């Protein structure tokens, strides 16, 4: 490693030196994720007060809202690393983008599922064409498109670059889609129902939600690091250091 | 002048060649040799700027080609495996489009003369889909007779599907191009008889062999 | 540069003219899809009138997407695309030429035939006019965004389904405001805002999509 901070950035931008770093960091983030999620879930289920209008079923928003936040945030992060990979031609950034996609898709799916679970007792139906749910659905399509494109291209370099172009196009489109859908839904059904629940959110509710969001964030980092390590091993399998690494483990 | 510096090309997991350097000057021809799958076509595509090498760089007149792609492309004629003919256009229209897109529109007389050189002037008004393999190759090669101004010709297996007469005609054309200080890069399996004061040879088998030994 | 764009346009239009069948097929597809809806949901006039904008726009989306297969793939197969990348002109310009010809061959015919289909759905005159205008502004956006998808999936296995997966979610805003504009006329609120936004999408995609498509083409040729 190095004396100056600048150099160490480049040091860790090579897959070979990032691999052990990711291995060291990953358990810490995983532990943080477990602790934060446990605390967050405790607050959401036992500390936060029962909602006057919605009863106990509102508690699902402690998972739904952070998952929705993460799903959108991860798409931006994915777009960012894709852009870095495209501009600076760094392999590791493209690998990170590839590794982020499944986690992002997972959170999108969780947001949709919990939205449906929340919708049944609250609205009386599993699915409502609510602005948030609809844009989450389209976001899920974008994630699936990204993963499908990368899976369909055999040449790794091309898969990285093509995925990056798509992710960047998607990043420009996500806000446009979001606001289009929002306008569309207010036009069609008015502001009769909204996902944000109670008009004034109790402090403990907000706290629980924030802790859950942090926990999801840590989980995303841990899962991405684990996946990046797999991607690195797979792509660098013909290099000597991977052979040595695998030899050391078996 | 075209200069290659330590080019490396990988396809998937496979390294096709590495540490490939050469210089090609005016009036010189470079013949790329190697077995099937040794990366001849990949090298030619790198030299056109269609593919970027996984390491190393190419310089045209001392400047890296990726910095001025359009400028470099204007100095270049590339004839690849594919003839780049549209089936639904006539031979003449195909030639016209190719010339116009490369920035050097040509009049009908010159195009007919170019087709005549390769003995396909009688097919000028026929759609490309009714032409035979050999005739299609001749129409594609007629671009060379049309564009003597472009100094660098990069030709992938130009002699394939040609009969003896056309081979001789192409050899004459190459010799004339080299004599007027042009440059030619080509791959071919057959022996070429081109009069030139310098014919360089790059053997990709040697470069992969060196890689295996290393 | 303008000359090169002109040549690409001229070449593609000539090719499309020699293969008129492809253009007609996409148009017939559009007509068939639109005509199937009344058979599916019943012939009640007021319901059909409500559905018409959405049905016509979704059908336009699908027809436009199907014709994306003709945008780059044939040129890729016969090697002319390779020559375009080596043309010595900025690739963006040539891409623009191809997108314009794609729109003239797939978008414009839809705009022209849409009023006829609107009549089948009993749309009033002012709604028909807005439908045409919205298609006129919106279909070029479809061609532009589609060009990015077509370039990304060039030569990839299963590219037909993949291009739908990539492009259709990106078409959502155009669908919302395209169909919304006709609905807005019907409900009496006026379509100006919708059409302005569609125009905004057109401007944005005109600026960005050709670059993205050109970049994707270079990536695809590697």
XYZ file of C-alpha atoms in Angstrom:
686
model
C 0.000 0.000 0.000
C 1.034 3.572 -0.074
C 2.055 6.752 1.573
C -0.363 9.120 -0.103
C -4.149 8.737 -0.071
C -4.436 9.303 -3.811
C -2.284 6.346 -4.628
C -4.221 4.012 -2.395
C -7.394 4.700 -4.369
C -5.730 3.331 -7.441
C -4.263 0.535 -5.395
C -7.733 -0.676 -4.455
C -9.142 -0.177 -7.933
C -7.420 -3.352 -9.066
C -9.527 -6.475 -8.510
C -6.573 -8.349 -7.064
C -6.070 -5.901 -4.189
C -9.769 -5.219 -3.709
C -10.571 -8.898 -3.241
C -8.932 -9.285 0.214
C -10.154 -5.832 1.285
C -13.725 -6.801 0.427
C -13.222 -10.036 2.317
C -12.114 -8.161 5.434
C -14.873 -5.545 5.313
C -17.746 -7.810 4.388
C -18.301 -9.492 7.836
C -18.303 -6.089 9.561
C -20.996 -4.727 7.302
C -22.944 -7.961 7.645
C -22.768 -7.716 11.453
C -23.841 -4.066 11.358
C -26.737 -5.020 9.099
C -27.924 -7.719 11.512
C -27.682 -5.446 14.563
C -29.358 -2.453 12.919
C -32.150 -4.561 11.454
C -32.753 -6.244 14.823
C -32.933 -2.904 16.623
C -35.044 -1.405 13.841
C -37.481 -4.314 13.881
C -37.738 -4.156 17.679
C -38.609 -0.477 17.537
C -41.093 -0.998 14.723
C -42.928 -3.869 16.342
C -42.733 -3.173 20.059
C -41.859 0.462 20.672
C -43.679 2.384 17.950
C -47.298 3.191 18.900
C -50.261 1.626 17.165
C -51.646 3.821 14.425
C -55.048 5.312 15.207
C -56.483 4.833 11.707
C -54.694 1.800 10.335
C -54.167 -0.315 13.441
C -51.259 -2.736 13.533
C -51.047 -3.344 9.792
C -49.325 -0.026 9.252
C -46.147 -1.511 10.754
C -45.280 -3.011 7.396
C -44.182 0.418 6.199
C -41.103 0.000 8.406
C -39.927 -2.470 5.803
C -41.737 -1.093 2.793
C -40.483 2.478 2.882
C -36.779 1.744 3.557
C -36.861 -0.958 0.849
C -38.335 1.532 -1.617
C -35.687 4.101 -0.681
C -32.897 1.584 -1.132
C -34.243 0.330 -4.453
C -34.078 3.814 -5.979
C -30.827 4.742 -4.273
C -29.115 1.539 -5.454
C -30.106 2.271 -9.040
C -28.351 5.624 -8.791
C -25.287 3.983 -7.245
C -25.309 1.414 -10.015
C -25.512 4.178 -12.595
C -22.646 5.997 -10.892
C -20.290 2.994 -10.956
C -21.341 2.199 -14.518
C -20.417 5.737 -15.524
C -17.073 5.498 -13.746
C -16.392 2.176 -15.454
C -17.282 3.601 -18.861
C -15.231 6.783 -18.512
C -12.131 5.487 -16.747
C -12.310 1.964 -18.142
C -11.812 0.447 -14.699
C -12.893 -3.165 -14.520
C -13.698 -3.088 -10.833
C -16.364 -0.364 -11.151
C -18.180 -2.395 -13.783
C -18.010 -5.423 -11.521
C -19.517 -3.398 -8.661
C -22.343 -2.243 -10.943
C -22.999 -5.852 -11.952
C -22.957 -6.935 -8.306
C -25.360 -4.170 -7.226
C -28.147 -5.057 -9.658
C -29.526 -8.185 -7.940
C -29.637 -6.447 -4.533
C -31.427 -3.486 -6.073
C -33.897 -5.786 -7.775
C -34.431 -7.627 -4.483
C -35.331 -4.414 -2.638
C -37.624 -3.370 -5.473
C -39.364 -6.702 -5.215
C -39.639 -6.416 -1.414
C -41.094 -2.931 -1.773
C -43.685 -4.246 -4.227
C -44.552 -7.265 -2.123
C -44.889 -5.372 1.132
C -46.850 -2.715 -0.736
C -49.316 -5.379 -1.789
C -49.481 -6.805 1.754
C -50.143 -3.338 3.099
C -52.686 -2.585 0.409
C -54.922 -5.536 1.226
C -55.980 -4.458 4.774
C -55.752 -0.728 3.996
C -57.299 -0.393 0.565
C -59.010 -3.768 0.419
C -57.110 -4.888 -2.686
C -53.706 -6.409 -3.356
C -52.734 -3.975 -6.030
C -53.538 -0.334 -6.581
C -52.115 1.717 -9.411
C -50.631 4.086 -6.909
C -47.795 6.314 -8.113
C -45.160 4.760 -5.887
C -46.119 1.162 -6.528
C -46.286 1.766 -10.265
C -42.901 3.433 -10.439
C -41.437 0.649 -8.303
C -42.839 -1.822 -10.812
C -41.184 0.010 -13.692
C -37.961 0.224 -11.710
C -38.089 -3.548 -11.327
C -38.381 -3.823 -15.122
C -35.317 -1.592 -15.492
C -33.297 -3.777 -13.109
C -34.405 -6.920 -14.921
C -33.497 -5.352 -18.260
C -30.010 -4.520 -17.003
C -29.415 -8.033 -15.707
C -30.909 -9.664 -18.814
C -28.716 -7.577 -21.118
C -25.556 -8.442 -19.226
C -26.514 -12.106 -19.126
C -27.200 -12.211 -22.863
C -23.801 -10.883 -23.936
C -21.006 -13.436 -23.861
C -18.064 -11.088 -24.195
C -17.390 -9.724 -20.713
C -15.995 -6.388 -21.790
C -18.930 -5.726 -24.066
C -21.409 -6.843 -21.388
C -19.899 -4.335 -18.943
C -19.970 -1.449 -21.364
C -23.418 -2.180 -22.794
C -24.818 -2.535 -19.288
C -23.210 0.765 -18.351
C -24.827 2.618 -21.263
C -28.197 1.127 -20.333
C -27.778 2.019 -16.648
C -26.919 5.618 -17.544
C -29.909 5.895 -19.871
C -31.970 4.446 -17.018
C -30.614 6.949 -14.479
C -31.733 9.831 -16.693
C -35.102 8.171 -17.113
C -35.839 7.158 -13.522
C -36.829 10.675 -12.347
C -38.769 11.304 -15.567
C -40.648 8.046 -15.138
C -41.243 8.761 -11.469
C -42.756 12.192 -12.066
C -44.730 11.023 -15.086
C -46.298 8.240 -13.090
C -46.977 10.575 -10.181
C -48.745 13.067 -12.396
C -50.635 10.296 -14.120
C -51.891 8.822 -10.859
C -52.991 12.132 -9.322
C -54.798 12.835 -12.566
C -56.651 9.568 -12.457
C -57.535 8.985 -8.842
C -56.889 12.174 -6.926
C -55.028 12.312 -3.627
C -57.458 10.032 -1.796
C -54.902 7.477 -0.639
C -51.260 7.890 -0.017
C -48.580 5.610 1.235
C -47.079 7.953 3.786
C -49.703 6.918 6.317
C -50.356 9.185 9.294
C -50.105 12.903 8.567
C -47.766 13.600 11.460
C -45.319 10.821 11.927
C -44.419 10.006 15.503
C -40.754 10.389 16.356
C -40.309 6.726 17.202
C -41.795 5.791 13.838
C -39.318 7.951 11.993
C -36.490 6.599 14.126
C -37.481 3.005 13.430
C -37.689 3.707 9.733
C -34.288 5.380 9.649
C -32.638 2.548 11.539
C -34.210 0.028 9.212
C -32.974 2.038 6.233
C -29.461 2.056 7.682
C -29.670 -1.682 8.265
C -30.765 -2.248 4.665
C -27.936 -0.017 3.542
C -25.371 -2.059 5.439
C -26.939 -5.236 4.086
C -26.619 -3.879 0.537
C -22.937 -3.147 1.054
C -22.293 -6.564 2.598
C -24.196 -8.412 -0.135
C -22.518 -6.384 -2.872
C -19.050 -7.015 -1.461
C -19.743 -10.737 -1.256
C -21.025 -10.751 -4.824
C -18.125 -8.669 -6.120
C -15.743 -11.235 -4.634
C -17.491 -13.988 -6.591
C -17.453 -11.904 -9.764
C -13.737 -11.186 -9.332
C -12.905 -14.855 -8.845
C -14.966 -15.839 -11.848
C -13.518 -13.255 -14.195
C -9.926 -13.537 -13.072
C -9.951 -17.298 -12.861
C -7.083 -17.614 -15.310
C -4.717 -15.426 -13.352
C -2.075 -16.763 -11.051
C -3.279 -14.998 -7.932
C -6.760 -16.539 -8.160
C -5.191 -19.958 -8.611
C -3.077 -19.309 -5.506
C -6.118 -18.023 -3.600
C -8.189 -21.057 -4.424
C -5.269 -23.365 -3.764
C -4.859 -21.795 -0.321
C -8.497 -22.427 0.517
C -8.684 -26.062 -0.517
C 3.164 6.188 -41.183
C 1.382 3.590 -39.101
C 3.041 2.350 -35.965
C 1.886 -0.406 -33.614
C 3.249 -0.424 -30.105
C 3.026 -3.541 -27.965
C -0.457 -4.480 -29.083
C -2.281 -7.135 -27.164
C -5.624 -8.683 -28.002
C -7.734 -10.903 -25.802
C -10.975 -12.519 -26.853
C -12.971 -13.785 -23.899
C -10.444 -15.600 -21.739
C -8.037 -16.264 -24.555
C -5.044 -14.074 -25.299
C -4.675 -14.062 -29.100
C -1.407 -12.181 -29.329
C 0.672 -9.940 -27.138
C 3.558 -7.505 -27.394
C 3.085 -7.001 -31.122
C 5.006 -4.026 -32.514
C 5.729 -2.944 -36.075
C 6.097 0.103 -38.265
C 4.575 0.492 -41.690
C 5.922 3.269 -43.886
C 5.032 4.689 -47.274
C 5.160 2.238 -50.124
C 5.264 -0.738 -47.788
C 2.998 -3.725 -47.573
C 2.341 -5.671 -44.398
C 1.243 -9.238 -44.697
C -0.331 -10.717 -41.593
C 0.163 -14.458 -41.428
C -1.056 -17.020 -38.940
C -3.208 -20.094 -38.560
C -7.000 -19.950 -38.350
C -8.034 -18.415 -35.057
C -4.658 -16.789 -34.451
C -6.245 -13.337 -34.454
C -5.611 -12.052 -37.988
C -9.050 -10.550 -38.353
C -8.920 -9.160 -34.810
C -5.615 -7.452 -35.601
C -7.063 -5.917 -38.754
C -10.101 -4.675 -36.867
C -7.821 -3.164 -34.243
C -5.846 -1.483 -37.006
C -9.057 0.036 -38.372
C -9.969 1.381 -34.965
C -13.128 -0.753 -34.786
C -11.807 -2.630 -31.766
C -9.589 -1.211 -29.075
C -6.625 -3.389 -28.131
C -6.517 -4.700 -24.559
C -3.050 -3.184 -24.246
C -0.763 -1.063 -26.384
C -1.699 1.509 -28.986
C -1.647 2.377 -32.660
C -0.264 5.639 -33.972
C -0.985 7.254 -37.302
C 1.497 9.988 -38.283
C 2.729 9.893 -34.690
C -0.663 10.453 -33.041
C -2.798 7.782 -31.317
C -5.656 6.790 -33.620
C -8.278 6.760 -30.888
C -7.751 10.499 -30.392
C -8.781 11.380 -33.923
C -10.937 8.592 -35.114
C -12.704 10.416 -37.950
C -9.503 11.910 -39.319
C -7.866 8.486 -39.348
C -10.903 6.856 -40.947
C -10.717 9.280 -43.865
C -7.228 7.966 -44.655
C -8.366 4.393 -44.691
C -10.149 1.866 -46.866
C -11.181 -1.317 -45.110
C -12.522 -4.350 -46.918
C -13.447 -7.043 -44.451
C -14.753 -10.586 -44.585
C -18.160 -9.194 -45.366
C -18.540 -7.424 -48.670
C -20.673 -4.623 -47.228
C -23.124 -4.816 -50.126
C -26.844 -4.277 -49.688
C -28.744 -7.027 -51.465
C -31.485 -4.713 -52.614
C -29.227 -2.087 -54.166
C -27.566 -2.454 -57.552
C -23.805 -2.818 -57.805
C -23.556 0.792 -58.943
C -25.734 2.097 -56.100
C -23.707 0.113 -53.598
C -20.511 1.631 -54.904
C -22.051 5.078 -54.907
C -23.197 4.797 -51.276
C -19.823 3.467 -50.164
C -17.996 6.307 -51.896
C -20.363 8.951 -50.554
C -20.166 7.655 -46.989
C -16.386 7.645 -47.066
C -16.601 11.313 -47.976
C -15.483 11.011 -51.599
C -18.564 11.007 -53.828
C -17.753 9.724 -57.318
C -19.435 10.268 -60.668
C -20.992 7.420 -62.616
C -18.234 7.320 -65.244
C -15.499 6.704 -62.688
C -17.562 4.104 -60.904
C -18.242 2.235 -64.139
C -14.529 2.343 -64.915
C -13.769 0.896 -61.478
C -16.284 -1.905 -62.007
C -14.833 -2.456 -65.482
C -11.356 -2.976 -64.020
C -12.701 -5.931 -62.086
C -14.770 -7.127 -65.016
C -18.178 -6.537 -63.467
C -19.299 -3.453 -65.396
C -22.023 -5.522 -67.054
C -23.532 -6.169 -63.601
C -23.696 -2.481 -62.702
C -27.474 -2.296 -62.923
C -28.182 -5.655 -61.304
C -29.198 -5.886 -57.654
C -26.395 -7.363 -55.556
C -28.521 -10.320 -54.480
C -28.394 -11.913 -57.939
C -24.598 -11.715 -58.166
C -22.347 -14.700 -57.477
C -19.891 -14.792 -54.564
C -16.987 -13.926 -56.829
C -18.859 -11.080 -58.494
C -19.850 -9.646 -55.131
C -16.231 -9.710 -54.020
C -15.231 -7.897 -57.216
C -17.824 -5.194 -56.648
C -16.518 -4.737 -53.098
C -12.939 -4.529 -54.351
C -13.924 -1.960 -56.973
C -13.897 0.526 -54.093
C -10.110 0.284 -54.195
C -9.970 1.322 -57.831
C -12.224 4.219 -56.911
C -10.268 5.465 -53.913
C -6.593 5.667 -54.732
C -6.440 8.816 -52.632
C -6.796 7.011 -49.314
C -3.224 6.098 -48.384
C -3.928 3.084 -46.179
C -5.695 -0.031 -47.414
C -6.605 -2.729 -44.926
C -7.817 -5.888 -46.632
C -9.065 -9.055 -44.960
C -8.611 -12.037 -47.293
C -9.079 -9.937 -50.440
C -8.271 -12.875 -52.745
C -10.976 -15.204 -51.468
C -13.587 -16.213 -54.061
C -11.640 -14.528 -56.872
C -10.659 -16.264 -60.120
C -7.185 -16.030 -61.659
C -7.931 -12.979 -63.781
C -9.260 -10.982 -60.845
C -6.323 -12.030 -58.662
C -3.903 -10.633 -61.252
C -5.921 -7.434 -61.531
C -5.894 -6.975 -57.749
C -2.150 -7.618 -57.605
C -1.584 -4.954 -60.240
C -3.761 -2.530 -58.327
C -1.867 -3.201 -55.096
C 1.481 -2.732 -56.849
C 0.347 0.570 -58.352
C -0.904 1.750 -54.948
C 2.409 0.863 -53.300
C 4.351 2.485 -56.124
C 2.505 5.741 -55.472
C 3.549 5.661 -51.804
C 0.411 3.971 -50.502
C 0.342 1.424 -47.720
C -1.333 -1.971 -47.694
C -2.115 -4.344 -44.855
C -3.573 -7.696 -45.809
C -4.185 -11.233 -44.700
C -4.164 -14.023 -47.214
C -3.620 -17.744 -47.423
C -2.208 -17.734 -50.922
C 1.097 -16.458 -52.198
C 0.887 -12.926 -53.496
C 2.977 -11.609 -56.317
C 3.102 -7.921 -55.715
C 6.033 -5.847 -56.798
C 6.960 -3.665 -53.861
C 10.189 -2.488 -52.422
C 9.315 -3.714 -48.943
C 6.979 -6.442 -47.825
C 6.802 -6.832 -44.066
C 5.449 -9.915 -42.475
C 3.876 -10.407 -39.083
C 3.355 -13.982 -38.001
C 0.773 -14.217 -35.259
C 1.615 -17.876 -34.595
C 5.008 -16.764 -33.363
C 3.483 -14.219 -31.035
C 1.135 -16.701 -29.448
C 3.926 -19.266 -29.282
C 6.074 -16.758 -27.406
C 3.166 -16.220 -25.066
C 2.786 -19.900 -24.314
C 6.491 -20.244 -23.626
C 6.458 -17.289 -21.244
C -21.869 16.317 -42.213
C -25.289 17.212 -43.556
C -24.285 15.511 -46.798
C -23.447 12.275 -44.963
C -26.768 12.416 -43.105
C -28.486 12.936 -46.435
C -26.769 9.916 -47.935
C -27.733 7.628 -45.069
C -31.301 8.868 -45.257
C -31.420 8.452 -49.020
C -29.935 4.980 -48.859
C -32.286 3.762 -46.123
C -35.355 5.195 -47.792
C -34.357 3.584 -51.095
C -33.860 0.258 -49.303
C -37.214 0.611 -47.550
C -38.828 1.402 -50.898
C -37.333 -1.765 -52.404
C -38.732 -3.683 -49.425
C -42.106 -1.993 -49.166
C -43.571 -5.147 -47.641
C -41.789 -4.604 -44.314
C -43.253 -1.134 -43.891
C -46.719 -2.316 -44.820
C -46.451 -5.269 -42.421
C -45.715 -3.031 -39.433
C -48.677 -0.867 -40.362
C -50.980 -3.869 -40.716
C -49.774 -5.109 -37.339
C -50.800 -1.774 -35.828
C -54.235 -1.938 -37.411
C -54.808 -5.548 -36.336
C -53.781 -4.960 -32.717
C -56.053 -1.931 -32.459
C -58.940 -3.806 -34.075
C -58.615 -6.717 -31.679
C -59.462 -4.639 -28.616
C -63.165 -4.110 -29.332
C -63.420 -7.872 -29.900
C -61.877 -8.440 -26.498
C -63.780 -5.911 -24.414
C -67.086 -5.630 -26.253
C -68.537 -3.086 -28.661
C -69.990 -0.609 -26.170
C -69.300 2.843 -27.636
C -68.647 4.865 -24.477
C -66.208 2.305 -23.110
C -64.369 2.153 -26.431
C -64.173 5.939 -26.551
C -62.519 5.942 -23.121
C -60.073 3.234 -24.086
C -59.161 4.513 -27.534
C -56.176 6.749 -26.646
C -54.524 4.058 -24.544
C -55.167 1.312 -27.069
C -53.852 3.330 -30.001
C -50.772 4.434 -28.112
C -49.915 0.983 -26.784
C -50.319 -0.442 -30.279
C -48.071 2.318 -31.634
C -45.440 1.464 -29.015
C -45.516 -2.200 -30.003
C -45.449 -1.538 -33.740
C -42.533 0.837 -33.342
C -40.663 -1.613 -31.160
C -41.148 -4.477 -33.621
C -39.650 -2.450 -36.432
C -36.512 -1.741 -34.389
C -35.189 -5.098 -35.583
C -34.783 -3.507 -39.030
C -32.830 -0.503 -37.770
C -29.296 -1.856 -37.394
C -29.432 -5.645 -37.641
C -29.456 -5.956 -41.479
C -26.556 -3.501 -41.794
C -24.725 -5.422 -39.100
C -25.158 -8.679 -40.972
C -23.889 -7.556 -44.360
C -21.023 -5.448 -43.047
C -22.274 -2.019 -44.089
C -22.543 -0.967 -40.439
C -18.827 -1.608 -40.067
C -18.198 0.710 -43.006
C -20.392 3.388 -41.418
C -18.232 3.290 -38.300
C -15.246 3.907 -40.567
C -16.974 6.552 -42.658
C -14.845 9.437 -41.500
C -17.962 11.277 -40.383
C -19.125 11.502 -36.760
C -21.128 8.367 -36.062
C -23.791 10.424 -34.277
C -24.686 12.072 -37.576
C -25.098 8.754 -39.346
C -27.156 7.401 -36.423
C -29.378 10.452 -36.711
C -29.894 9.710 -40.395
C -30.878 6.139 -39.622
C -33.261 7.211 -36.858
C -34.961 9.747 -39.121
C -35.474 7.166 -41.839
C -36.738 4.685 -39.241
C -39.299 7.213 -38.069
C -40.372 8.045 -41.627
C -40.915 4.339 -42.284
C -42.489 3.269 -38.991
C -43.718 6.310 -37.051
C -45.131 8.539 -39.749
C -47.399 5.876 -41.307
C -48.919 5.298 -37.854
C -49.616 9.015 -37.482
C -51.342 9.038 -40.848
C -53.556 6.025 -40.280
C -54.387 6.696 -36.609
C -57.360 9.052 -37.281
C -59.018 6.323 -39.295
C -58.680 3.891 -36.409
C -59.805 6.592 -34.000
C -63.056 6.809 -35.952
C -63.592 3.091 -35.310
C -63.515 3.956 -31.628
C -65.944 6.821 -32.080
C -63.466 9.528 -31.041
C -64.760 13.074 -31.569
C -63.005 15.404 -34.023
C -60.945 17.445 -31.574
C -59.697 14.300 -29.831
C -58.694 12.871 -33.222
C -56.690 15.985 -33.987
C -54.890 15.852 -30.648
C -54.257 12.125 -31.124
C -52.509 12.864 -34.405
C -50.459 15.700 -32.951
C -49.444 13.639 -29.927
C -48.378 10.756 -32.178
C -46.509 13.184 -34.401
C -44.483 14.482 -31.461
C -44.270 11.188 -29.574
C -43.328 8.623 -32.217
C -39.930 10.250 -32.977
C -39.127 9.817 -29.279
C -39.970 6.129 -29.649
C -37.571 5.829 -32.595
C -34.820 7.691 -30.733
C -35.044 5.664 -27.518
C -35.528 2.509 -29.555
C -32.291 3.198 -31.420
C -30.407 2.926 -28.137
C -32.055 -0.400 -27.333
C -31.491 -1.742 -30.842
C -27.798 -0.827 -30.704
C -27.344 -2.392 -27.258
C -28.866 -5.697 -28.326
C -27.161 -5.867 -31.720
C -26.048 -9.402 -32.493
C -27.045 -10.662 -29.058
C -28.918 -13.945 -28.835
C -32.641 -13.520 -28.202
C -32.350 -9.867 -29.092
C -35.994 -9.569 -30.159
C -37.402 -10.178 -26.685
C -34.504 -8.425 -24.996
C -35.066 -5.201 -26.897
C -38.690 -5.194 -25.686
C -37.509 -5.670 -22.123
C -35.072 -2.765 -22.363
C -37.125 -0.314 -24.356
C -40.732 -0.673 -23.191
C -40.138 0.571 -19.604
C -38.372 3.611 -21.058
C -41.422 4.300 -23.238
C -43.647 4.766 -20.172
C -43.501 8.586 -19.965
C -44.312 8.922 -23.678
C -47.250 6.567 -23.256
C -48.559 8.442 -20.227
C -48.471 11.873 -21.816
C -49.349 10.706 -25.327
C -52.482 8.878 -24.263
C -53.073 11.440 -21.530
C -53.271 14.296 -24.014
C -56.175 12.670 -25.834
C -57.875 11.864 -22.555
C -57.396 15.453 -21.426
C -59.232 16.767 -24.490
C -62.055 14.332 -23.883
C -62.388 15.476 -20.279
C -62.253 19.117 -21.344
C -59.049 20.198 -19.586
C -57.067 20.882 -22.762
C -54.029 19.038 -24.019
C -51.444 21.823 -24.173
C -49.545 20.792 -21.040
C -49.303 17.168 -22.168
C -48.152 18.115 -25.633
C -45.577 20.542 -24.253
C -44.141 17.803 -22.062
C -44.055 15.431 -25.030
C -42.166 18.141 -26.885
C -39.777 18.345 -23.958
C -39.165 14.600 -24.136
C -38.534 14.937 -27.854
C -35.962 17.685 -27.293
C -34.228 15.748 -24.530
C -34.071 12.506 -26.482
C -32.920 14.346 -29.629
C -29.962 15.636 -27.656
C -29.065 12.472 -25.755
C -30.296 9.374 -27.598
C -28.102 9.609 -30.749
C -24.989 9.799 -28.581
C -26.047 6.851 -26.463
C -26.929 4.894 -29.587
C -23.601 5.702 -31.258
C -21.700 4.699 -28.123
C -23.682 1.461 -27.944
C -22.925 0.740 -31.615
C -19.185 1.111 -31.066
C -19.453 -1.205 -28.067
C -21.432 -3.718 -30.096
C -18.868 -3.828 -32.913
C -15.967 -4.698 -30.614
